[in-house]
Short mmCIF file of C-alpha atoms in Angstrom, two decimals:
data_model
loop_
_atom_site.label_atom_id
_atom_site.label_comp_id
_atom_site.label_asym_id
_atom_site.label_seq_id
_atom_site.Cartn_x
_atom_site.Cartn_y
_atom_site.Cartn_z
CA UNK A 70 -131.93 147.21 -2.77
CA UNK A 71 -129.20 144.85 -0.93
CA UNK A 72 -127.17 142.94 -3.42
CA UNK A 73 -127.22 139.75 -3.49
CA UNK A 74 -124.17 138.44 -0.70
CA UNK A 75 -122.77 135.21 -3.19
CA UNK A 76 -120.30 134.17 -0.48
CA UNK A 77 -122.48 134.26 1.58
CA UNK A 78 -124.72 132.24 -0.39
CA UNK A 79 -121.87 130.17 -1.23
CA UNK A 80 -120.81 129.30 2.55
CA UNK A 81 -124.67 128.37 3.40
CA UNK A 82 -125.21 126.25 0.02
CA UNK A 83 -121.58 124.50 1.52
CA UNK A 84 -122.53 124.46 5.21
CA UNK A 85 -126.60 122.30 4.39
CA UNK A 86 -125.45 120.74 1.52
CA UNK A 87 -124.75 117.25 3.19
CA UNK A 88 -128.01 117.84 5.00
CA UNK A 89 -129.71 118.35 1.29
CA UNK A 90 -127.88 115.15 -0.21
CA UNK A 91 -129.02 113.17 2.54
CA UNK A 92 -132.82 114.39 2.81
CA UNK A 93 -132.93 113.40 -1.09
CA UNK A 94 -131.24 110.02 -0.57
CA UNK A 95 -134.66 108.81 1.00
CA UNK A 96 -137.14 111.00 -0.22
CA UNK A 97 -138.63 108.70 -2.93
CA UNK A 98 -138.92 106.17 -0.86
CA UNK A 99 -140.95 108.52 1.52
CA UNK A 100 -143.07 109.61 -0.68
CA UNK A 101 -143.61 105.50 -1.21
CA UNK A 102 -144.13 104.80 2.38
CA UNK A 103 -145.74 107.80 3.55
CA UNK A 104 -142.97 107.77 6.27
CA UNK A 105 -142.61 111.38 7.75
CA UNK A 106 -139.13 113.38 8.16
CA UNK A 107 -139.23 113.84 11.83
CA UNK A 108 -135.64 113.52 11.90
CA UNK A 109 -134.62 115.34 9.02
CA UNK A 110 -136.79 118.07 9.84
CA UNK A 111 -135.24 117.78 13.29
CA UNK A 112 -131.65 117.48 11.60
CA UNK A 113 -131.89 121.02 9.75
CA UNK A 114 -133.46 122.48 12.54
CA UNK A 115 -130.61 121.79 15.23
CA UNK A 116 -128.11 122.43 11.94
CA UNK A 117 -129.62 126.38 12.00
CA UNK A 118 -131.84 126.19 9.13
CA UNK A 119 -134.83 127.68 10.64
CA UNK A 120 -132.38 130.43 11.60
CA UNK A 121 -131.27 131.62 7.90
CA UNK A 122 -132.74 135.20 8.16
CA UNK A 123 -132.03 135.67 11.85
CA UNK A 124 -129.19 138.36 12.24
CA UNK A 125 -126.20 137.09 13.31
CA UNK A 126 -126.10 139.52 16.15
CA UNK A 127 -128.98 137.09 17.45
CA UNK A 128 -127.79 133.79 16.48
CA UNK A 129 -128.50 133.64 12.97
CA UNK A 130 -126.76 133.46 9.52
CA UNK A 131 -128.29 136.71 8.85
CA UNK A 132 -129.19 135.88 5.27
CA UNK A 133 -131.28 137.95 2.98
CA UNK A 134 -134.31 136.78 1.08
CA UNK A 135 -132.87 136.09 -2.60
CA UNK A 136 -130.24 133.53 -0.34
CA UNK A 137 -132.88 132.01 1.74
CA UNK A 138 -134.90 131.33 -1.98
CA UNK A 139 -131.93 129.84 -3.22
CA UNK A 140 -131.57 127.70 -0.66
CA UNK A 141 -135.20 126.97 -0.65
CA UNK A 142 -135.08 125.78 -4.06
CA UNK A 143 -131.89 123.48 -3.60
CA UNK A 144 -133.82 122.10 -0.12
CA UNK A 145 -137.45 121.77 -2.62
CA UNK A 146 -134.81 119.41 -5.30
CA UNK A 147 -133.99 117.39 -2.36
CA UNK A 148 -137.65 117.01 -0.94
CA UNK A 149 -140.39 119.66 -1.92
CA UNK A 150 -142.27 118.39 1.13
CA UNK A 151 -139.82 119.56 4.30
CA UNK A 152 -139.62 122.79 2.04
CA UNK A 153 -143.35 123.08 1.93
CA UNK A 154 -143.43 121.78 5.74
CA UNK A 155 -141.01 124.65 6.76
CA UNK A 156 -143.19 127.49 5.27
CA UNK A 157 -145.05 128.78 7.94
CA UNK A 158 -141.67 128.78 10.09
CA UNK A 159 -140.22 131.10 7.64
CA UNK A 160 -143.73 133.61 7.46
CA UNK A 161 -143.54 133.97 10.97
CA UNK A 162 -139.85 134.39 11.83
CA UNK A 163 -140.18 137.27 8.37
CA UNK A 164 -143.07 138.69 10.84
CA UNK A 165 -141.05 138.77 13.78
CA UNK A 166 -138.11 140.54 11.90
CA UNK A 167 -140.36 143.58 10.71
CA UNK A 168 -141.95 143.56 14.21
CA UNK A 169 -141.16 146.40 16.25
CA UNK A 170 -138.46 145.77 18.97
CA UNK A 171 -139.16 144.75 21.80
CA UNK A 172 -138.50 141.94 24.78
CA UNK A 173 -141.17 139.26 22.85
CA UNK A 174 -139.85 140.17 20.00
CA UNK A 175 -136.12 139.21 21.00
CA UNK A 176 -137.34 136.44 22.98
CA UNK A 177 -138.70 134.60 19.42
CA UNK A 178 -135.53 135.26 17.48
CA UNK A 179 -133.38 133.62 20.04
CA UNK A 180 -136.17 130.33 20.00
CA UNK A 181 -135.52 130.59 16.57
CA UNK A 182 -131.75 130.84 16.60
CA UNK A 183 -131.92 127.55 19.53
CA UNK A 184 -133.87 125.80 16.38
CA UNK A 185 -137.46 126.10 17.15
CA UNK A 186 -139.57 125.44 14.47
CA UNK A 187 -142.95 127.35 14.18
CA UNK A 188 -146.10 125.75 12.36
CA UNK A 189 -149.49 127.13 11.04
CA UNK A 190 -153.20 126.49 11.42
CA UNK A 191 -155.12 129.41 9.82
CA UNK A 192 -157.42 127.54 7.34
CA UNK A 193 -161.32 126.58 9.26
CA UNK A 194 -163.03 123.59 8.83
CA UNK A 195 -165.87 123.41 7.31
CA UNK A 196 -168.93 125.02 5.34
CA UNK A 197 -167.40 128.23 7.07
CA UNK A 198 -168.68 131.42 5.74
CA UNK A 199 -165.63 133.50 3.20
CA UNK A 200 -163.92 135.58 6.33
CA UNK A 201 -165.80 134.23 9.27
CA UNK A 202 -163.13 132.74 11.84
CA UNK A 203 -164.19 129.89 13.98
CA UNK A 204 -161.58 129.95 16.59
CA UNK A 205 -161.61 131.69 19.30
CA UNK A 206 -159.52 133.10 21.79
CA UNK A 207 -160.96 133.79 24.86
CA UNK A 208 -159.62 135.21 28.70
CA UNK A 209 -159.47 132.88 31.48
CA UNK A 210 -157.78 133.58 35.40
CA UNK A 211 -155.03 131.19 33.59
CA UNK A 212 -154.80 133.78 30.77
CA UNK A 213 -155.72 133.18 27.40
CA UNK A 214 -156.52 130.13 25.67
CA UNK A 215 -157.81 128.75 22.22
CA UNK A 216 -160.49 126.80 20.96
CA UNK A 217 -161.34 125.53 17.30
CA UNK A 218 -160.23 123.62 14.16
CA UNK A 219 -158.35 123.84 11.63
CA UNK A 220 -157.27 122.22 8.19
CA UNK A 221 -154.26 122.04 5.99
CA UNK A 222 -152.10 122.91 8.83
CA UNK A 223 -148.55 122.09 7.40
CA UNK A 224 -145.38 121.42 8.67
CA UNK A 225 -147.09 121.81 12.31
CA UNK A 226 -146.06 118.31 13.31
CA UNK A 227 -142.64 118.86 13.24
CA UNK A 228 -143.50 122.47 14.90
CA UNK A 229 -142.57 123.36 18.45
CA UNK A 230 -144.50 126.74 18.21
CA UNK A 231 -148.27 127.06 16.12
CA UNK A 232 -149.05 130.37 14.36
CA UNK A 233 -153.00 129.99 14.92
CA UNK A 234 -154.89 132.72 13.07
CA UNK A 235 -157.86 133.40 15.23
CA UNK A 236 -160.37 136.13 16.72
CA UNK A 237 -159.91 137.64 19.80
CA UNK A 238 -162.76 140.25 21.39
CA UNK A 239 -163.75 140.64 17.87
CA UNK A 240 -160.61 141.58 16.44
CA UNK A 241 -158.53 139.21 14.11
CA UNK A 242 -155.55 137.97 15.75
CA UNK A 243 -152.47 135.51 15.82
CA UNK A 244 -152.08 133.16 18.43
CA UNK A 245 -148.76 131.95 19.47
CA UNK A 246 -149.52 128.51 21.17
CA UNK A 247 -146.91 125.98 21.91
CA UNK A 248 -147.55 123.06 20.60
CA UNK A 249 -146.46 121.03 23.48
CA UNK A 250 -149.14 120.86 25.80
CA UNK A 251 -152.33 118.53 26.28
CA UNK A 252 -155.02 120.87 24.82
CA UNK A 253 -153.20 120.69 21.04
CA UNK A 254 -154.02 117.45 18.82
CA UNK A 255 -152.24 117.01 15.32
CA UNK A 256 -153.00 115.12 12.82
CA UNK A 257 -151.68 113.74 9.72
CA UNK A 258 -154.80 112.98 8.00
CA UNK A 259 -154.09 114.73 4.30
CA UNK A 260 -155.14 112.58 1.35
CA UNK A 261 -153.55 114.18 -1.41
CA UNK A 262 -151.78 112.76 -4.05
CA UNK A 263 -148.78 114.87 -3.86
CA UNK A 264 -146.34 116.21 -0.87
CA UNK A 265 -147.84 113.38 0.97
CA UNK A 266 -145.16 114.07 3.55
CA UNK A 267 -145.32 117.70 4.77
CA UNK A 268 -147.28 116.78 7.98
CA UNK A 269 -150.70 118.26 6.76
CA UNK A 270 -153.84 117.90 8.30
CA UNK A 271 -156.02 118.41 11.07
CA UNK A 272 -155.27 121.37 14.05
CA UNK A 273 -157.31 120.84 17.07
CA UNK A 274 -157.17 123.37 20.07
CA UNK A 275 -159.26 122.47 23.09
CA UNK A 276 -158.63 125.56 25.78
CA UNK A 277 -154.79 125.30 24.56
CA UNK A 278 -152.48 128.08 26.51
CA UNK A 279 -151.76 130.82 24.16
CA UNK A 280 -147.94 132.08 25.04
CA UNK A 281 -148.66 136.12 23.12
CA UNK A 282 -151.26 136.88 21.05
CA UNK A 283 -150.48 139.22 17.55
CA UNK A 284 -152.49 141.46 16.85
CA UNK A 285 -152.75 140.65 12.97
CA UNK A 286 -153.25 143.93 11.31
CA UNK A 287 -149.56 144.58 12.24
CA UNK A 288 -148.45 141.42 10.49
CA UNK A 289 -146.10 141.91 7.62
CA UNK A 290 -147.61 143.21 4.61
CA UNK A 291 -145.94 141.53 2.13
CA UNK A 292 -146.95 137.88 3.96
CA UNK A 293 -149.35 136.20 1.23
CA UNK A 294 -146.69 137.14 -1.53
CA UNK A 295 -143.92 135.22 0.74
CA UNK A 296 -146.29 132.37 0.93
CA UNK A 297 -146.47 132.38 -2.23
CA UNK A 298 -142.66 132.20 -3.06
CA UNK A 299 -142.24 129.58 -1.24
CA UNK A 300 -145.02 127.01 -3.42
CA UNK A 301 -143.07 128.80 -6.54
CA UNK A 302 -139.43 128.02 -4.46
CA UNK A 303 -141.08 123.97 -4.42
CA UNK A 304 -142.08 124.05 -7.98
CA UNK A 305 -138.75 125.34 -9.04
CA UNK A 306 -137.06 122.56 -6.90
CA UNK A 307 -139.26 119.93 -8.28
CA UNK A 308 -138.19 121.28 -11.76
CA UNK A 309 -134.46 120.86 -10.93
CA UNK A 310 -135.21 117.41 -9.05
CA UNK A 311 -136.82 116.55 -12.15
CA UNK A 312 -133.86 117.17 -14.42
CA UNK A 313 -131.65 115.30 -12.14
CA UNK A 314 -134.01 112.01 -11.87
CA UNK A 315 -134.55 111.90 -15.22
CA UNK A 316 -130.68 112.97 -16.79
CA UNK A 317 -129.65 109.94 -14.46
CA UNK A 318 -132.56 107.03 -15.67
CA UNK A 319 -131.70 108.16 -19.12
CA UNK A 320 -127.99 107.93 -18.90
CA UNK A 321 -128.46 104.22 -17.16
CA UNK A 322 -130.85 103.03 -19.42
CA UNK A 323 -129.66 100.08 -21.25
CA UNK A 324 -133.05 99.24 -23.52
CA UNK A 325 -133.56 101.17 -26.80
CA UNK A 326 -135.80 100.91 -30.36
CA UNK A 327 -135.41 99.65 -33.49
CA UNK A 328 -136.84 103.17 -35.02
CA UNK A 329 -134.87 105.14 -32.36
CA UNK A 330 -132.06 107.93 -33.53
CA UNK A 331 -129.42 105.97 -32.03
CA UNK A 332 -128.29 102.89 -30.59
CA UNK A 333 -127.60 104.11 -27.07
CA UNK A 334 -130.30 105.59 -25.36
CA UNK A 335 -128.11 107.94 -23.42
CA UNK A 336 -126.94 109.51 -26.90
CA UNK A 337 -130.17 109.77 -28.72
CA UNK A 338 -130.41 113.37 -29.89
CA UNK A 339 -134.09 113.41 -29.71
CA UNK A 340 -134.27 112.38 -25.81
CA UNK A 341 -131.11 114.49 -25.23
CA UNK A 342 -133.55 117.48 -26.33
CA UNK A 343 -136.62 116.23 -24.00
CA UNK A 344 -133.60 116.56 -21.02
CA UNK A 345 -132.29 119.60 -22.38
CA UNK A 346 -136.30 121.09 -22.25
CA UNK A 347 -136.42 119.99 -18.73
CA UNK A 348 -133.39 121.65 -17.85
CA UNK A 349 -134.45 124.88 -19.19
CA UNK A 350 -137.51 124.74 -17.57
CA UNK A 351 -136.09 124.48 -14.13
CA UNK A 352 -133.53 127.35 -15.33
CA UNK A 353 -136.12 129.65 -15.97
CA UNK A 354 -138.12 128.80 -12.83
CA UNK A 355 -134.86 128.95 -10.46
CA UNK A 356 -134.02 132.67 -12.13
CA UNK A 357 -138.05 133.49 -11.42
CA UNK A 358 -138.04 132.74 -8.28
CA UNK A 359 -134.70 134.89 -7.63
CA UNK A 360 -136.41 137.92 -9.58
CA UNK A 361 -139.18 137.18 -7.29
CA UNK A 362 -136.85 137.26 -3.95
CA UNK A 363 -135.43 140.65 -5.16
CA UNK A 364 -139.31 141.96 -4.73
CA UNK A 365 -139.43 140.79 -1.64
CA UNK A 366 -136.34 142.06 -0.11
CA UNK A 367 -137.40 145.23 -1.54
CA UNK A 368 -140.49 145.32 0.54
CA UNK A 369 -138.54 143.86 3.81
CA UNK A 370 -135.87 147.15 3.35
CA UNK A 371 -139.08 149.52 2.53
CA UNK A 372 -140.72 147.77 5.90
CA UNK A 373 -137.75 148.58 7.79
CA UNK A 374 -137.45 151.99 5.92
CA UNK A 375 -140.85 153.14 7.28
CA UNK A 376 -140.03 152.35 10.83
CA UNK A 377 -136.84 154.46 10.90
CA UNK A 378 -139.10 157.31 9.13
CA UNK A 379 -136.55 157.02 6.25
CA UNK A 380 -139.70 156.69 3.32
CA UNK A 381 -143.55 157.34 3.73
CA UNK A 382 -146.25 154.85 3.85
CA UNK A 383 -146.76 155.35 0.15
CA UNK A 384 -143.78 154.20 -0.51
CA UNK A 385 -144.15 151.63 1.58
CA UNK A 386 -147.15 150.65 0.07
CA UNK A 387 -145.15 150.87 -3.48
CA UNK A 388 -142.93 148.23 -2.76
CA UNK A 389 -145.47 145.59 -1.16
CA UNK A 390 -147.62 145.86 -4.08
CA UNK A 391 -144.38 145.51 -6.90
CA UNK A 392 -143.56 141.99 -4.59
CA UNK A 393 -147.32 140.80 -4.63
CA UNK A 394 -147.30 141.62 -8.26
CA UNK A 395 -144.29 140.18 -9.19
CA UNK A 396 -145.01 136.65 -7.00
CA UNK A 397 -148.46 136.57 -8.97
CA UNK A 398 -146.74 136.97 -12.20
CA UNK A 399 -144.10 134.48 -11.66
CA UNK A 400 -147.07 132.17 -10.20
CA UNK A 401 -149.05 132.38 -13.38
CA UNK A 402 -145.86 131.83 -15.05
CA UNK A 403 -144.31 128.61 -13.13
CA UNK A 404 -146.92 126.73 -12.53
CA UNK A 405 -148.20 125.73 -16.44
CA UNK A 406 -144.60 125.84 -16.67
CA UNK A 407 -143.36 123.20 -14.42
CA UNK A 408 -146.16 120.79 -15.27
CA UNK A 409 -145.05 120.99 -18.71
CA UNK A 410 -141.76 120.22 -18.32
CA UNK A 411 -142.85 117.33 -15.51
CA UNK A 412 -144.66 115.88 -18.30
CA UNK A 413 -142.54 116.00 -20.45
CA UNK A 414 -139.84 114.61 -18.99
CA UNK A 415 -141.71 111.29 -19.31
CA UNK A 416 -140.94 111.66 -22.60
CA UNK A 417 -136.91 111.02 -22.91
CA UNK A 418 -137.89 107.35 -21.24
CA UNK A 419 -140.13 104.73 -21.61
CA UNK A 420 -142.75 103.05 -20.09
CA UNK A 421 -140.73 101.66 -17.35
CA UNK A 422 -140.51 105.09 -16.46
CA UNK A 423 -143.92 104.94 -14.55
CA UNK A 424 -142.70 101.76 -12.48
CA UNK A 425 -144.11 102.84 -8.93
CA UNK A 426 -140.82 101.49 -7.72
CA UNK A 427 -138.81 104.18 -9.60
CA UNK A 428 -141.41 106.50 -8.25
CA UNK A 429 -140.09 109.45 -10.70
CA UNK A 430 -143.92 110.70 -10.50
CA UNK A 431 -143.78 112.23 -7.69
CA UNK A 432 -142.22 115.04 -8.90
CA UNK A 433 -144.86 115.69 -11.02
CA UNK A 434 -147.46 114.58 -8.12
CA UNK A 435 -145.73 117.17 -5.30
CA UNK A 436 -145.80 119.97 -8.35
CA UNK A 437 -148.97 119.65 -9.34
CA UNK A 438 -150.30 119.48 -5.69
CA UNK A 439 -148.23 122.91 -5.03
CA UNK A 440 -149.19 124.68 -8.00
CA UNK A 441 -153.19 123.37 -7.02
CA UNK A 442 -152.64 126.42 -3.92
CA UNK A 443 -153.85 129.54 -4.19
CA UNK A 444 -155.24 128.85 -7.93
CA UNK A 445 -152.92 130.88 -10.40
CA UNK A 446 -156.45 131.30 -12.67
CA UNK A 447 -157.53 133.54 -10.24
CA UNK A 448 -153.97 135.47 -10.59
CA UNK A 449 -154.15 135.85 -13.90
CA UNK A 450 -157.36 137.66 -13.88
CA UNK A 451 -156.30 139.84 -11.20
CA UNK A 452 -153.30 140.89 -13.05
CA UNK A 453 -154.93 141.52 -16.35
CA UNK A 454 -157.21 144.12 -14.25
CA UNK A 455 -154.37 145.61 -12.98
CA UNK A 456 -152.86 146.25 -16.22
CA UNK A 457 -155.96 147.58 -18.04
CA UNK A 458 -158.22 148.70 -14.93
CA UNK A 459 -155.29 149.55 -12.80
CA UNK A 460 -157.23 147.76 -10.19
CA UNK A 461 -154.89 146.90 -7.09
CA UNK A 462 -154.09 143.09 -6.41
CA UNK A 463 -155.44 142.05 -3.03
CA UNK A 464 -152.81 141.50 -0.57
CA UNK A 465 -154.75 139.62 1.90
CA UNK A 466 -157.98 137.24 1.09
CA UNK A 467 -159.90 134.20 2.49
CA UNK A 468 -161.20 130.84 1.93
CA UNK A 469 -164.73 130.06 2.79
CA UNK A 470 -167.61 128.01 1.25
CA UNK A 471 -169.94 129.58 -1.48
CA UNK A 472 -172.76 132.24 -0.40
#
């Protein structure tokens, strides 16, 4: 397994860090206002972000997956909604890498490398059926073109390109479709209480011009545990943010208690501890998320492995199972975790600490809203059949109402 490059890591975490410490200068008040980050989505993107894993032969920084984490999480402490907006980039410029060479595929590094951004819409609206898919693609003397709706399509506002996950002659397919043109219609319209600003909402395709269609049995296998690491990547961030917010309101805070351990607020032992708790938390989370990376770039080499003829397809299969596994684990793991410590926090302040205009509860909000994906409950159970039943974890599943 490739070792982990730290300068590297070092030069990248140097090169975005004034693009992090600005992105976190207004992200509370964001969060307050609802205001999206078209331009510092647009700032990271011309700045190479989107490019991190891109080789450098193609543009790139040519980063492996434990850096690109690391930076995820340090991007997530700055604003865990443009990390959560920039996750379906990521999924589909890790498809393109594992893809097999060719001109299309060459063509979609460079976008990326130019700082194209690629958004999703997979998820139907809907009383749709668990693994019936709505949208269609269909052949017209223009070529094809897609039709349907979809939900919880994030980060495709700030998206040039839209990973649609469709069907296509009955088989299940990805459609590339720009998202410039007058048969695509985005909308804002999510109403949740957390990463309010991630750009989520409503796809609508209306005979949209699909640039290549993906055939999506070929997509890369490890895909729903990289998903995955990238809600743990937010909660991690959200954890560090968290420390930060907090470490700083405690160390400014001039008010204090007759009963309290000491007459400064800022040297109490017993809120020191609450901070020190906190920091731990996000400690542990930043170091799962890394072990969790490691997984994944195992299963990127064994993809890559397979194509050269280097291992067999049960090896293959080996290392996509370990990183599902271990992005479960960590999921069941971080996300009790993180809330915990969220809450906690609270508890080396006071109640000015819930003033909406310090708006320190969005960390919480944006964590619990992440960690409310893919439920971990359902994880758990999974993984506790594995270890007594040894019952595979599914790598790939759907969303649909109830039978």
């Amino acid at each position: 397994m490739t070792v982990l490059t730290r300068p590297r890591l070092a030069a990248l975490r140097e090169r975005f860090a004034p693009h992090f410490e600005a992105i976190a200068a207004g992200s509370a008040e964001r969060d307050r206002s609802g205001e999206l980050p078209y331009a510092q989505v647009a700032e990271l993107a011309a700045a190479g972000f989107g490019a991190i894993r891109v080789p450098v032969e193609y543009g790139g920084a040519g980063a492996t997956l434990p850096e690109l984490f690391e930076l995820f999480v340090d991007l997530a402490a700055a604003d865990s909604n443009i990390a959560q907006a920039l996750r379906a980039h990521f999924a589909f410029v890790e498809d393109r890498l594992v893809a097999a060479p060719s001109a299309a595929r060459d063509a979609w590094l460079a976008r990326f490398a130019a700082g194209e951004l690629v958004g999703n819409a997979w998820t139907e609206v809907g009383a749709v059926k668990v693994g019936d898919v709505i949208t269609k693609v269909v052949d017209t003397p223009e070529g094809p073109k897609v039709n349907g709706t979809k939900y919880y399509s994030t980060g495709s506002i700030f998206a040039d390109w839209l990973d649609v996950y469709a069907e296509y002659n009955g088989k299940r397919v990805i459609a590339a479709v720009s998202r410039h043109q007058d048969g695509v219609e985005l909308s804002d319209d999510w109403d949740g209480f957390g990463q309010r600003t991630t750009g989520t909402g409503t796809s609508t395709f209306s005979n949209a011009q699909v640039a290549e269609v993906i055939d999506f049995d070929t997509r890369f296998k490890y895909q729903t545990a990289f998903y995955q690491q990238v809600l743990l990547a937010v909660l991690a961030g959200s954890a560090k943010a968290a420390e930060r917010d907090f470490a700083a309101e405690l160390k400014r805070r001039k008010r204090t208690f007759s009963h309290a351990a000491a007459n400064v607020a800022g040297q109490d032992p017993q809120l020191l501890q609450v901070i020190g708790e906190v920091s731990a938390a996000a400690f542990a989370s930043a170091a799962t998320v890394e072990r969790v990376s490691q997984s994944l770039q195992g299963a990127y080499e064994s993809a890559l492995a397979l194509q050269a003829g280097q291992i067999d397809a049960e090896a293959d299969e080996a290392a996509n199972d370990a990183a599902e596994l271990a992005s479960a684990q960590a999921q069941v793991v971080l996300t009790p975790l993180v809330l915990g410590a969220l809450t906690h926090a609270f508890d080396a302040l006071a109640a000015s600490a819930t003033s909406v205009s310090k708006n320190l509860d969005r960390h919480w909000r944006n964590a619990r809203t992440a960690g409310n994906h893919n439920p971990w409950v359902f994880k758990a159970r999974l993984i506790g059949d594995l270890a007594v039943n040894s019952t595979a974890l599914p790598r790939i599943w759907e969303v649909g109402a109830s039978k």
